[in-house]
Structures are given as C-alpha cells and as structure tokens.
Coordinates of C-alpha atoms in Angstrom, one line a residue:
Chain A
M30 CA -7.0 -5.4 16.3
R31 CA -6.1 -1.7 16.4
A32 CA -3.6 -2.2 13.6
W33 CA -6.2 -4.2 11.6
L34 CA -8.7 -1.4 11.9
R35 CA -6.0 1.1 10.9
H36 CA -5.1 -1.0 7.8
H37 CA -8.7 -1.1 6.8
R38 CA -9.2 2.7 7.3
E39 CA -6.1 3.4 5.3
A40 CA -7.2 1.0 2.5
L41 CA -10.6 2.7 2.5
W42 CA -9.0 6.1 2.0
A43 CA -6.7 4.7 -0.6
G44 CA -9.7 3.2 -2.4
L45 CA -11.5 6.6 -2.2
R46 CA -8.5 8.5 -3.6
R47 CA -8.2 6.0 -6.6
L48 CA -12.0 6.2 -7.3
S49 CA -12.7 7.4 -10.8
Y50 CA -16.0 9.3 -10.8
L51 CA -16.3 8.9 -14.6
N52 CA -16.3 5.2 -14.1
A53 CA -18.8 5.4 -11.3
I54 CA -21.1 7.5 -13.6
V55 CA -20.9 4.9 -16.4
V56 CA -21.8 2.2 -13.8
G57 CA -24.7 4.5 -12.6
I58 CA -26.1 5.0 -16.1
A59 CA -26.1 1.2 -16.7
L60 CA -27.8 0.5 -13.3
A61 CA -30.4 3.3 -13.8
L62 CA -32.2 1.3 -16.5
P63 CA -33.2 -1.7 -14.5
T64 CA -33.7 0.4 -11.3
G65 CA -36.1 2.8 -13.1
G66 CA -37.9 -0.1 -14.8
Y67 CA -38.3 -1.8 -11.5
A68 CA -39.8 1.4 -9.9
V69 CA -42.3 1.7 -12.7
L70 CA -43.3 -1.9 -12.5
E71 CA -43.7 -1.8 -8.7
S72 CA -45.9 1.3 -9.1
L73 CA -48.2 -0.5 -11.6
R74 CA -48.4 -3.7 -9.6
P75 CA -51.1 -2.5 -7.1
A76 CA -53.4 -1.4 -10.0
G77 CA -52.8 -4.7 -11.8
A78 CA -53.3 -6.7 -8.7
R79 CA -56.6 -5.0 -7.9
L80 CA -57.9 -5.8 -11.4
A81 CA -56.8 -9.4 -11.2
L82 CA -58.2 -9.9 -7.7
E83 CA -61.7 -8.5 -8.6
P84 CA -62.4 -9.5 -12.1
R85 CA -65.5 -7.6 -13.1
I86 CA -68.0 -8.2 -15.7
S87 CA -70.2 -5.3 -17.0
L88 CA -73.6 -6.3 -18.4
F89 CA -75.1 -3.5 -20.5
L90 CA -78.9 -4.0 -20.9
E91 CA -81.0 -3.3 -23.9
P92 CA -82.0 0.4 -24.0
E93 CA -85.7 -0.4 -24.2
L94 CA -85.7 -2.9 -21.3
R95 CA -88.2 -2.0 -18.6
R96 CA -87.0 -1.3 -15.0
A97 CA -89.1 -4.2 -13.7
D98 CA -87.4 -6.7 -16.1
A99 CA -84.1 -5.3 -15.1
E100 CA -84.9 -5.9 -11.4
A101 CA -85.9 -9.5 -12.2
L102 CA -82.6 -10.0 -14.0
G103 CA -80.8 -8.5 -10.9
K104 CA -82.5 -11.1 -8.7
R105 CA -81.5 -13.9 -11.0
L106 CA -77.9 -12.7 -11.0
S107 CA -77.8 -12.5 -7.2
A108 CA -79.2 -16.0 -6.9
D109 CA -76.3 -17.4 -9.0
P110 CA -73.8 -19.0 -6.6
R111 CA -70.9 -18.2 -8.9
V112 CA -71.5 -14.5 -8.7
E113 CA -70.1 -12.7 -5.7
T114 CA -71.5 -9.2 -5.9
V115 CA -74.0 -7.5 -8.1
R116 CA -74.4 -3.8 -8.4
F117 CA -77.1 -2.1 -10.5
V118 CA -76.0 1.1 -12.3
P119 CA -79.1 3.0 -13.5
R120 CA -78.7 4.9 -16.7
E121 CA -79.2 8.2 -14.8
D122 CA -76.3 7.5 -12.5
A123 CA -74.1 6.5 -15.3
L124 CA -74.9 9.8 -17.1
K125 CA -74.1 11.8 -14.0
E126 CA -70.8 10.0 -13.5
M127 CA -69.9 10.6 -17.1
S128 CA -70.9 14.3 -16.9
A129 CA -68.5 14.7 -14.1
I130 CA -65.6 13.9 -16.4
Q131 CA -64.1 17.0 -17.8
G132 CA -65.0 17.8 -21.4
L133 CA -67.7 15.2 -21.7
S134 CA -70.5 17.3 -20.0
E135 CA -70.8 19.6 -23.0
V136 CA -71.0 16.6 -25.4
I137 CA -73.8 15.0 -23.2
A138 CA -75.7 18.3 -23.0
A139 CA -75.6 18.5 -26.8
L140 CA -77.1 15.1 -27.1
G141 CA -80.3 16.2 -25.4
R142 CA -81.3 12.8 -24.2
N143 CA -79.5 10.0 -22.2
P144 CA -77.8 7.6 -24.6
L145 CA -76.7 5.2 -21.9
P146 CA -78.3 1.9 -21.0
D147 CA -78.9 0.5 -17.5
A148 CA -76.1 -1.8 -16.5
F149 CA -75.1 -4.4 -13.9
V150 CA -71.5 -4.7 -12.6
V151 CA -70.9 -8.3 -11.5
T152 CA -67.8 -9.5 -9.7
T153 CA -66.9 -13.2 -10.1
R154 CA -63.9 -15.4 -10.1
Q155 CA -65.2 -17.5 -12.9
D156 CA -65.2 -17.2 -16.6
I157 CA -69.0 -16.8 -17.1
A158 CA -69.0 -13.7 -19.3
A159 CA -70.3 -15.5 -22.4
E160 CA -73.0 -17.2 -20.5
L161 CA -74.2 -14.0 -18.9
G162 CA -74.3 -12.4 -22.3
K163 CA -77.0 -14.8 -23.4
L164 CA -79.4 -13.8 -20.6
P165 CA -82.6 -12.1 -21.8
G166 CA -82.3 -8.3 -21.9
V167 CA -78.5 -8.2 -22.0
A168 CA -77.2 -6.3 -25.0
Y169 CA -73.5 -6.3 -24.5
V170 CA -71.0 -7.9 -22.1
Q171 CA -67.6 -6.5 -21.2
A172 CA -65.3 -8.7 -19.1
D173 CA -62.5 -6.8 -17.3
A174 CA -61.0 -10.1 -16.4
V175 CA -59.7 -10.5 -19.9
W176 CA -58.0 -7.2 -19.5
A177 CA -56.6 -8.1 -16.1
R178 CA -55.2 -11.3 -17.6
R179 CA -53.6 -9.5 -20.5
L180 CA -52.1 -6.9 -18.2
A181 CA -50.8 -9.6 -15.9
A182 CA -49.2 -11.4 -18.9
A183 CA -47.7 -8.1 -20.2
A184 CA -46.3 -7.4 -16.7
A185 CA -44.8 -10.8 -16.5
V186 CA -43.1 -10.3 -19.9
V187 CA -41.8 -6.8 -18.8
E188 CA -40.6 -8.3 -15.5
L189 CA -38.7 -11.1 -17.2
G190 CA -37.2 -8.5 -19.5
L191 CA -36.1 -6.5 -16.5
S192 CA -34.6 -9.5 -14.8
L193 CA -32.6 -10.3 -17.9
L194 CA -31.5 -6.7 -18.2
T195 CA -30.5 -6.6 -14.5
L196 CA -28.5 -9.8 -15.0
L197 CA -26.8 -8.4 -18.1
L198 CA -26.0 -5.0 -16.6
G199 CA -24.8 -6.7 -13.3
A200 CA -22.4 -8.7 -15.4
A201 CA -21.4 -5.4 -17.1
L202 CA -20.7 -3.8 -13.7
V203 CA -18.5 -6.7 -12.7
A204 CA -16.6 -6.4 -16.1
V205 CA -16.2 -2.6 -15.8
T206 CA -14.8 -3.0 -12.3
F207 CA -12.6 -5.8 -13.3
N208 CA -11.1 -3.6 -16.0
T209 CA -10.8 -0.5 -13.8
I210 CA -8.9 -2.6 -11.2
R211 CA -6.7 -4.2 -13.9
L212 CA -5.6 -0.7 -15.1
Q213 CA -5.1 0.5 -11.5
I214 CA -2.9 -2.5 -10.8
L215 CA -0.9 -2.0 -13.9
T216 CA -0.2 1.7 -13.2
R217 CA 0.9 0.7 -9.7
R218 CA 3.1 -2.0 -10.8
D219 CA 6.3 -0.5 -9.3
E220 CA 4.6 0.2 -6.0
I221 CA 3.2 -3.4 -5.8
E222 CA 6.6 -4.9 -6.7
V223 CA 8.5 -2.9 -4.1
S224 CA 5.8 -3.6 -1.5
K225 CA 6.1 -7.3 -2.2
L226 CA 9.9 -7.1 -1.8
L227 CA 9.6 -5.3 1.5
G228 CA 7.2 -7.9 2.9
A229 CA 3.6 -6.8 2.2
T230 CA 1.1 -9.6 2.1
D231 CA -1.2 -10.1 -0.9
A232 CA -4.1 -9.2 1.3
F233 CA -2.6 -5.9 2.3
I234 CA -1.8 -5.0 -1.3
G235 CA -5.2 -6.1 -2.5
R236 CA -7.3 -4.4 0.1
P237 CA -7.4 -0.8 -1.4
F238 CA -8.5 -2.4 -4.7
Y239 CA -11.3 -4.3 -3.0
Y240 CA -12.5 -1.1 -1.4
L241 CA -12.2 0.7 -4.7
G242 CA -14.4 -1.9 -6.4
F243 CA -17.0 -1.8 -3.6
L244 CA -17.0 2.0 -3.6
Q245 CA -17.3 2.3 -7.3
G246 CA -20.4 0.0 -7.1
I247 CA -21.9 2.1 -4.3
V248 CA -21.2 5.5 -6.0
G249 CA -22.6 4.0 -9.2
G250 CA -25.7 2.9 -7.3
V251 CA -26.1 6.4 -5.9
V252 CA -25.8 7.9 -9.4
A253 CA -28.4 5.4 -10.7
L254 CA -30.9 6.3 -7.9
A255 CA -30.4 10.0 -8.5
L256 CA -30.9 9.5 -12.2
V257 CA -34.1 7.5 -11.6
A258 CA -35.4 10.2 -9.1
V259 CA -34.9 12.9 -11.7
A260 CA -36.4 10.8 -14.5
L261 CA -39.4 10.0 -12.4
A262 CA -40.0 13.6 -11.4
L263 CA -40.0 14.6 -15.0
L264 CA -42.2 11.6 -16.0
N265 CA -44.7 12.2 -13.2
R266 CA -45.5 15.7 -14.5
E267 CA -46.9 14.0 -17.7
V268 CA -48.3 11.0 -15.8
A269 CA -50.2 13.4 -13.5
T270 CA -52.0 15.1 -16.4
L271 CA -52.8 11.7 -18.0
A272 CA -54.0 10.2 -14.7
E273 CA -56.2 13.2 -13.8
S274 CA -58.0 12.9 -17.2
Y275 CA -59.0 9.4 -15.9
G276 CA -60.0 10.7 -12.5
S277 CA -57.0 9.0 -10.9
N278 CA -54.2 10.4 -8.8
F279 CA -51.8 7.7 -9.9
R280 CA -48.1 8.5 -9.8
V281 CA -45.0 6.4 -10.5
G282 CA -43.5 6.1 -7.0
F283 CA -39.7 6.0 -6.2
L284 CA -38.2 2.7 -5.0
P285 CA -39.2 1.8 -1.4
T286 CA -36.3 2.7 1.0
L287 CA -35.4 -1.0 1.6
E288 CA -35.3 -1.8 -2.1
A289 CA -33.2 1.4 -2.8
L290 CA -30.7 0.4 -0.1
G291 CA -30.7 -3.2 -1.4
A292 CA -29.9 -1.8 -4.9
L293 CA -26.9 0.2 -3.5
L294 CA -25.6 -2.8 -1.5
G295 CA -26.1 -5.1 -4.5
A296 CA -24.1 -2.7 -6.7
G297 CA -21.4 -2.6 -4.0
V298 CA -21.2 -6.3 -3.8
L299 CA -21.0 -6.7 -7.6
G300 CA -18.1 -4.1 -7.7
W301 CA -16.4 -6.0 -4.9
M302 CA -16.7 -9.2 -7.0
G303 CA -15.2 -7.5 -10.0
A304 CA -12.3 -6.3 -7.9
R305 CA -11.8 -9.7 -6.4
L306 CA -11.6 -11.4 -9.8
S307 CA -9.2 -8.8 -11.1
V308 CA -7.0 -8.8 -8.0
R309 CA -6.7 -12.6 -8.0
R310 CA -5.8 -12.6 -11.6
H311 CA -3.5 -9.6 -11.9
L312 CA -1.8 -9.2 -8.5
R313 CA -0.3 -12.6 -8.5
A314 CA 1.2 -11.9 -11.9
I315 CA 3.4 -9.2 -10.4
E316 CA 6.3 -10.8 -8.8
P317 CA 9.7 -9.2 -8.1
S318 CA 12.5 -10.7 -10.1
Chain B
M17 CA 21.6 -17.0 10.4
V18 CA 21.9 -18.1 6.7
S19 CA 23.1 -21.4 5.5
F20 CA 23.3 -22.8 1.9
A21 CA 23.8 -26.6 1.5
A22 CA 24.7 -27.9 -2.0
V23 CA 22.5 -25.3 -3.6
A24 CA 22.0 -25.3 -7.4
K25 CA 19.9 -23.0 -9.5
H26 CA 19.0 -23.6 -13.2
Y27 CA 16.9 -21.1 -15.1
P28 CA 14.5 -22.4 -17.7
G29 CA 16.4 -22.7 -20.9
G30 CA 19.2 -24.7 -19.4
Q31 CA 21.3 -21.8 -18.0
Q32 CA 23.0 -22.9 -14.8
A33 CA 23.4 -20.0 -12.5
L34 CA 24.6 -21.7 -9.3
K35 CA 26.3 -25.1 -8.8
D36 CA 26.8 -26.9 -5.5
V37 CA 27.1 -23.7 -3.3
T38 CA 27.6 -24.4 0.4
F39 CA 28.4 -21.8 3.0
S40 CA 26.9 -20.3 6.2
L41 CA 26.8 -17.0 7.9
E42 CA 27.1 -16.6 11.6
P43 CA 24.7 -14.1 13.3
G44 CA 26.4 -10.6 13.3
E45 CA 28.8 -11.5 10.6
M46 CA 29.7 -9.2 7.7
V47 CA 30.5 -10.9 4.4
F48 CA 31.4 -9.7 0.9
M49 CA 30.4 -11.6 -2.1
T50 CA 32.6 -11.0 -5.2
G51 CA 32.9 -12.2 -8.7
R52 CA 32.5 -11.0 -12.3
S53 CA 29.2 -10.0 -13.7
G54 CA 27.2 -13.1 -14.4
A55 CA 29.1 -15.2 -11.9
G56 CA 25.8 -15.8 -10.0
K57 CA 26.0 -13.2 -7.2
S58 CA 22.6 -11.7 -7.8
T59 CA 21.0 -15.2 -8.1
L60 CA 22.5 -16.2 -4.8
L61 CA 21.3 -13.2 -3.0
K62 CA 17.8 -13.6 -4.5
L63 CA 17.5 -17.0 -2.9
I64 CA 17.7 -15.5 0.6
P65 CA 14.4 -13.6 0.5
A66 CA 12.7 -16.2 -1.7
I67 CA 12.7 -14.0 -4.8
E68 CA 14.0 -17.1 -6.5
R69 CA 13.8 -20.7 -5.3
P70 CA 16.7 -23.1 -5.4
T71 CA 16.5 -26.0 -8.0
A72 CA 18.4 -28.3 -5.7
G73 CA 19.9 -28.1 -2.2
S74 CA 18.6 -26.2 0.8
V75 CA 18.6 -22.5 1.8
I76 CA 18.0 -21.9 5.5
V77 CA 17.3 -18.4 6.7
N78 CA 16.5 -17.7 10.4
G79 CA 15.8 -21.4 10.8
Q80 CA 13.3 -21.5 7.9
N81 CA 13.8 -23.6 4.8
V82 CA 13.2 -20.9 2.2
G83 CA 13.0 -23.3 -0.7
A84 CA 10.0 -25.0 0.8
L85 CA 8.3 -21.9 2.2
K86 CA 4.6 -21.4 1.3
R87 CA 3.8 -18.4 -0.8
S88 CA 1.8 -16.9 2.0
A89 CA 4.7 -17.1 4.4
V90 CA 7.2 -15.3 2.2
P91 CA 6.1 -11.7 3.2
Y92 CA 6.9 -12.5 6.9
L93 CA 10.3 -13.9 5.9
R94 CA 11.1 -10.7 4.0
R95 CA 10.1 -8.4 6.9
N96 CA 13.2 -9.8 8.8
I97 CA 15.5 -9.1 5.8
G98 CA 16.6 -5.6 4.8
L99 CA 17.0 -5.6 1.0
V100 CA 19.1 -3.0 -0.9
F101 CA 19.4 -3.1 -4.7
Q102 CA 21.7 -1.7 -7.3
D103 CA 18.7 0.3 -8.8
Q104 CA 17.4 1.5 -5.4
K105 CA 13.7 0.7 -6.3
L106 CA 12.5 3.8 -4.7
L107 CA 9.0 5.2 -5.5
Y108 CA 9.2 8.5 -7.2
D109 CA 5.6 9.5 -6.6
R110 CA 6.2 10.2 -2.9
S111 CA 8.7 11.9 -0.5
V112 CA 11.8 10.4 0.9
Y113 CA 10.0 10.1 4.3
D114 CA 7.1 8.2 2.7
N115 CA 9.4 5.8 1.0
V116 CA 11.0 4.9 4.3
M117 CA 7.6 4.6 5.9
L118 CA 6.4 2.1 3.3
P119 CA 7.6 -1.1 5.1
L120 CA 6.1 0.1 8.4
S121 CA 2.7 0.5 6.8
F122 CA 2.3 -3.3 6.3
S123 CA 3.1 -4.1 9.9
A124 CA 1.3 -3.3 13.1
H125 CA 3.3 -0.3 14.4
P126 CA 1.3 2.5 15.9
A127 CA 1.5 5.7 13.8
K128 CA 3.7 7.6 16.3
E129 CA 6.2 4.8 16.7
A130 CA 6.4 4.3 12.9
A131 CA 7.1 8.0 12.4
R132 CA 9.8 7.9 15.1
R133 CA 11.4 4.9 13.5
A134 CA 11.4 6.3 10.0
R135 CA 13.1 9.5 11.2
A136 CA 15.6 7.5 13.2
A137 CA 16.5 5.5 10.1
L138 CA 16.8 8.6 8.0
D139 CA 19.0 10.2 10.7
K140 CA 21.3 7.1 10.6
V141 CA 22.0 7.5 6.9
G142 CA 22.4 11.3 7.3
L143 CA 19.3 12.3 5.3
L144 CA 16.8 13.5 7.9
A145 CA 17.1 17.1 6.5
R146 CA 15.9 15.8 3.1
E147 CA 12.8 13.9 4.4
R148 CA 10.4 16.2 2.5
A149 CA 12.3 15.9 -0.8
N150 CA 11.3 13.7 -3.7
P151 CA 13.9 10.9 -4.3
I152 CA 14.4 12.2 -7.8
Q153 CA 15.9 15.4 -6.4
L154 CA 18.7 13.4 -4.7
S155 CA 22.0 12.2 -6.0
G156 CA 22.6 8.6 -6.7
G157 CA 24.5 8.1 -3.5
E158 CA 21.8 9.8 -1.5
Q159 CA 19.1 7.7 -3.2
Q160 CA 21.0 4.6 -2.2
R161 CA 21.1 5.9 1.4
V162 CA 17.3 6.3 1.3
A163 CA 17.1 2.7 0.2
I164 CA 19.3 1.6 3.1
A165 CA 17.1 3.6 5.5
R166 CA 14.0 1.8 4.1
A167 CA 15.8 -1.5 4.4
V168 CA 16.7 -1.0 8.1
V169 CA 13.5 0.7 9.3
N170 CA 11.9 -2.6 10.4
R171 CA 15.2 -3.4 12.3
P172 CA 15.9 -6.6 10.5
G173 CA 18.6 -9.0 11.7
L174 CA 19.9 -9.5 8.2
L175 CA 20.9 -6.9 5.6
V176 CA 21.3 -8.1 2.0
A177 CA 22.7 -5.7 -0.6
D178 CA 23.2 -6.4 -4.3
E179 CA 25.8 -4.1 -5.8
P180 CA 24.8 -1.1 -3.7
T181 CA 27.8 0.9 -4.9
A182 CA 27.9 -0.1 -8.6
N183 CA 26.8 3.3 -10.1
L184 CA 28.5 5.5 -7.5
D185 CA 31.7 7.5 -7.4
A186 CA 34.4 6.3 -4.9
E187 CA 33.5 8.8 -2.2
S188 CA 29.8 8.0 -2.2
A189 CA 30.6 4.3 -2.4
A190 CA 32.8 4.5 0.7
R191 CA 30.1 6.3 2.6
I192 CA 27.5 3.7 1.7
L193 CA 29.9 0.9 2.9
D194 CA 30.6 2.8 6.1
I195 CA 26.9 2.8 6.8
F196 CA 26.8 -1.0 6.3
V197 CA 29.8 -1.4 8.6
A198 CA 28.0 0.7 11.3
F199 CA 25.0 -1.7 11.2
H200 CA 27.3 -4.7 11.4
Q201 CA 28.9 -3.2 14.5
V202 CA 25.6 -3.1 16.2
G203 CA 25.0 -6.8 15.5
V204 CA 23.2 -6.9 12.2
T205 CA 24.3 -9.7 9.8
V206 CA 25.4 -8.1 6.5
V207 CA 25.9 -9.6 3.0
I208 CA 27.1 -7.3 0.3
A209 CA 27.6 -8.4 -3.3
T210 CA 30.1 -6.3 -5.3
H211 CA 32.5 -6.7 -8.2
D212 CA 34.8 -4.0 -6.8
E213 CA 37.5 -6.1 -5.1
G214 CA 39.6 -3.0 -4.3
L215 CA 36.8 -1.7 -2.1
V216 CA 36.4 -5.0 -0.4
S217 CA 40.1 -5.4 0.6
R218 CA 39.9 -2.2 2.7
Y219 CA 37.5 -3.7 5.2
G220 CA 39.2 -7.0 6.0
K221 CA 36.0 -9.0 6.2
R222 CA 35.3 -12.5 5.0
V223 CA 35.0 -12.7 1.2
L224 CA 33.0 -15.3 -0.7
R225 CA 34.3 -15.5 -4.3
L226 CA 31.9 -16.8 -7.0
D227 CA 33.2 -18.0 -10.3
A228 CA 30.7 -19.3 -13.0
G229 CA 28.2 -20.3 -10.3
R230 CA 30.7 -22.0 -8.0
L231 CA 32.3 -20.8 -4.8
A232 CA 36.0 -20.5 -5.4

C-alpha cells in the first residue's frame, strides 16, 4: 500500500515535470470557446425563460377611445377564461415611464402633448393575439410570445451549435494529448526499453504518461476558465452600458462553481483518455530485442 | 535454476539461430558460453529473460516455463535475473547512482532501503566514489561495472551477461570477470557469453560451446 502510494506520487511528479505548458495553453484556448459560449447561454437562459413562461400580449387602444369604453373592454378581457391577468396602462403612466428613460424626456417635452395611447397588458398561455386585435377599440396588438418563441428557437440552435463545438474540441483535446504522449514515449524510448529489461511492468511505465495526460487536461481547463473570466470582464463593461440603456442590470455571469469544476474534471478525463489510447498503442511497440 | 530441453529458435525469414539445445545449470553454478560471432550465444541468453521466445522445446527458469509465460508475468521473471549487456544500456540523462536505483524504483523497497542497496552495489563494483558522475564521464570498463551494479541491486539469484568484456582492454576485462566470480562465490548463478576463449580458460569453470546453433 505504501509502495503503491509512493509509485503514484512519483508518477505524478514525473507527469508534472514532463508537462508542456505550451500544449496546455493550446488545449485551454480550444476549451475556452465552448466554455465561454456556455457561460453566455446560461446567463441568457433566465431572461428567455421568463419571456417564455409569461407570454404577454400588449393591446394598444385607439387614441380617441374614451376611458369608459376602455374600462368596458377591460371587464370583457377579465371575463375571458383564457386570459390570466389584465393590467391597464393609462397613457399618462406610459408617458411617465418613458420620460424616465434617459434621452427620451427631452423628446417628449418637445412634442408638447402625449402621443401615447392607453393600453392593456394581458398575460395568456394561448395564441389569441389575432382574436384580441379584432376587439372594438383595439388599434394594434403586439404579442411578446412570438418573440419568446423566436428567442427560444434561436437559443436551441446556439445550444446545439455549442454541443457540437464541445464534442469537436473534446475530440481535439484527446487527439492533442494522444500526440503529446506519443512524442514523449518516443523521446523516452531508451529509458522505456531499459526499464522493461530490468522488470518494470507496463502499468509502472505508463503511469507518468496517464498523469501527464490528466494534468495537461486540467491545466488546459484552468487556462480556459481564466480566458473566459478575462473575456467576460471585458465583455461586461460593454454589456453594462447597453443594459443600463434598457433600464436593466443584466450581466453575463461566470460559470457556476459546480459547472466550472465539472469542466475542469471533464478536461482532465479527456486528457487521460488521450493518454490511455496513446500508451496502449505506443508503449507495447517498444520491446527490447 | 535454468534448464533448456530440445530448444530451437528460428527467426522470421528462415534463419535458424538455435537447434536442439539441451543443458541445465545448477543453482550457484558459473558457466561460460563460447562460440564465434553468430553461433547463437546472444539468442540463447535472450531466451532466459523472455526477450525472445523459443520456437520449439522448453526453457525453464526458476521453475517457470518461460516460453509459455504470459506477457504480464515477464517483468516479475526479469526482476530475479540480473542482465548485463555488451553495450551497457545505461541511461545518460542521469547519474551513475540514479542508473543503479532504476530497478529499485519499480519494486516496493522503502526509499532508505533502496538508497542503501544502491550504494552497496556500487561499492561492490568499486564505484561508490563516482556515484554523482554521469556515466558518459566514465571509461568503458567503469560503465560496464555500473551496469553490473544495476544488475545485482535487486539481489537476483541469476546473473546473465552477454559479451560483457567485448570492448574492453585485458585489464578491465579481467576486473569485470573477477566481479562476476565474486558474485558466484556468494551463491549467485552466473552465465557469461564470450568469444574470448583465452580469458575463459583461466577460470576453470564449465564451458558450453556453441557452433552454428548447436551445443558442441
């Protein structure tokens, strides 16, 4: 048991000594793409989910419509069983909301009068926008659900793309490690041959290479996470400006800790796999003669 | 200790290296194997640690049938055999001491015990003072002595040496052979292949003479 631990400790050190940081950086850059994409997608998901969960329909009323007719329409909407909530937005409130947005207050002041109509905001899970548009007094209908659906579809496409990219770059990581280990084995040909002559088992000879593959994956993963963190910090400076103009405090968040650790471990496992394939293929080929 | 029964070895391409070789070595025996270059000495010695496998017949080492040994069992067989080669097969990227430590790194010796054994082995071949040197700085004879220290550091019961003195001057060669005799005297079985019959006759040990793959 003690000897076994010592052999593993020595193999770990040997793996560390043989680690090429340049290779790890190459692995890291490759992994940064899907990792960063995933972080962005995960940050957008709550916003998309909210839109998809509460599909809203905005009914803009005819500008000349009297308040009493509007109230009657409100009652009719509330009575509809397919409608979940109804909120009346008087044109005065809409104007106030709009004036609060930076840059627009001067424009509105210049207009002199309120150009906005009264409106209803209706939440419903059903596709009744066209039908509501035909109600008397309704001038224009805007269905957010259409947007939500488009966003969800776009997110699904991006997600599929990311999955394919992850698969592809995962395979690239295995291939890079395979080649690294192959070169390492070839440069250590003499040592391997002599070790076999003196009674070293394949497991003993292969162990430092397994550790090397695993470590290269882990260090590559660390490089990838660091790159993503730096990229997001830069990106968020621009995102903050953009989001504030929409009155939002949206930021692209870093990967959750569990996901980040998972990415590291995944990279390590892929590196180990590359090492295993390479060791199986190349170590056996070296036999003393 | 070692017994060959009707052993034959063909190499792919039809070359017949050994034909019907039968002999056995008693534990603690010292034997010289002579014959011209190409007589099959190296092939015969390679069958003992399973570097080569016999085409026919059986090779028994320490009670194990080497020809039928599984690949995974070969390393454990080799740990009980000290191998010395004509081209020492030392590693030049590390010190003399680290070369001798190599076989101990595979097995389960505690670090202190391993260091003690490595120094003891270097002391026996008279090179303890050079333990920090790189093998490349040593003479041919000294390098061969490092190789012997590495071969005996695991305290094997059997030493197999293929032309250990081939590239050495007479004085260095005699010193190498004296070291093998010293191990034989403490009970180690020793097989040495050499083409130098003059050297062999001085020791008065059993001689196996190979001629074109047959024992003469």
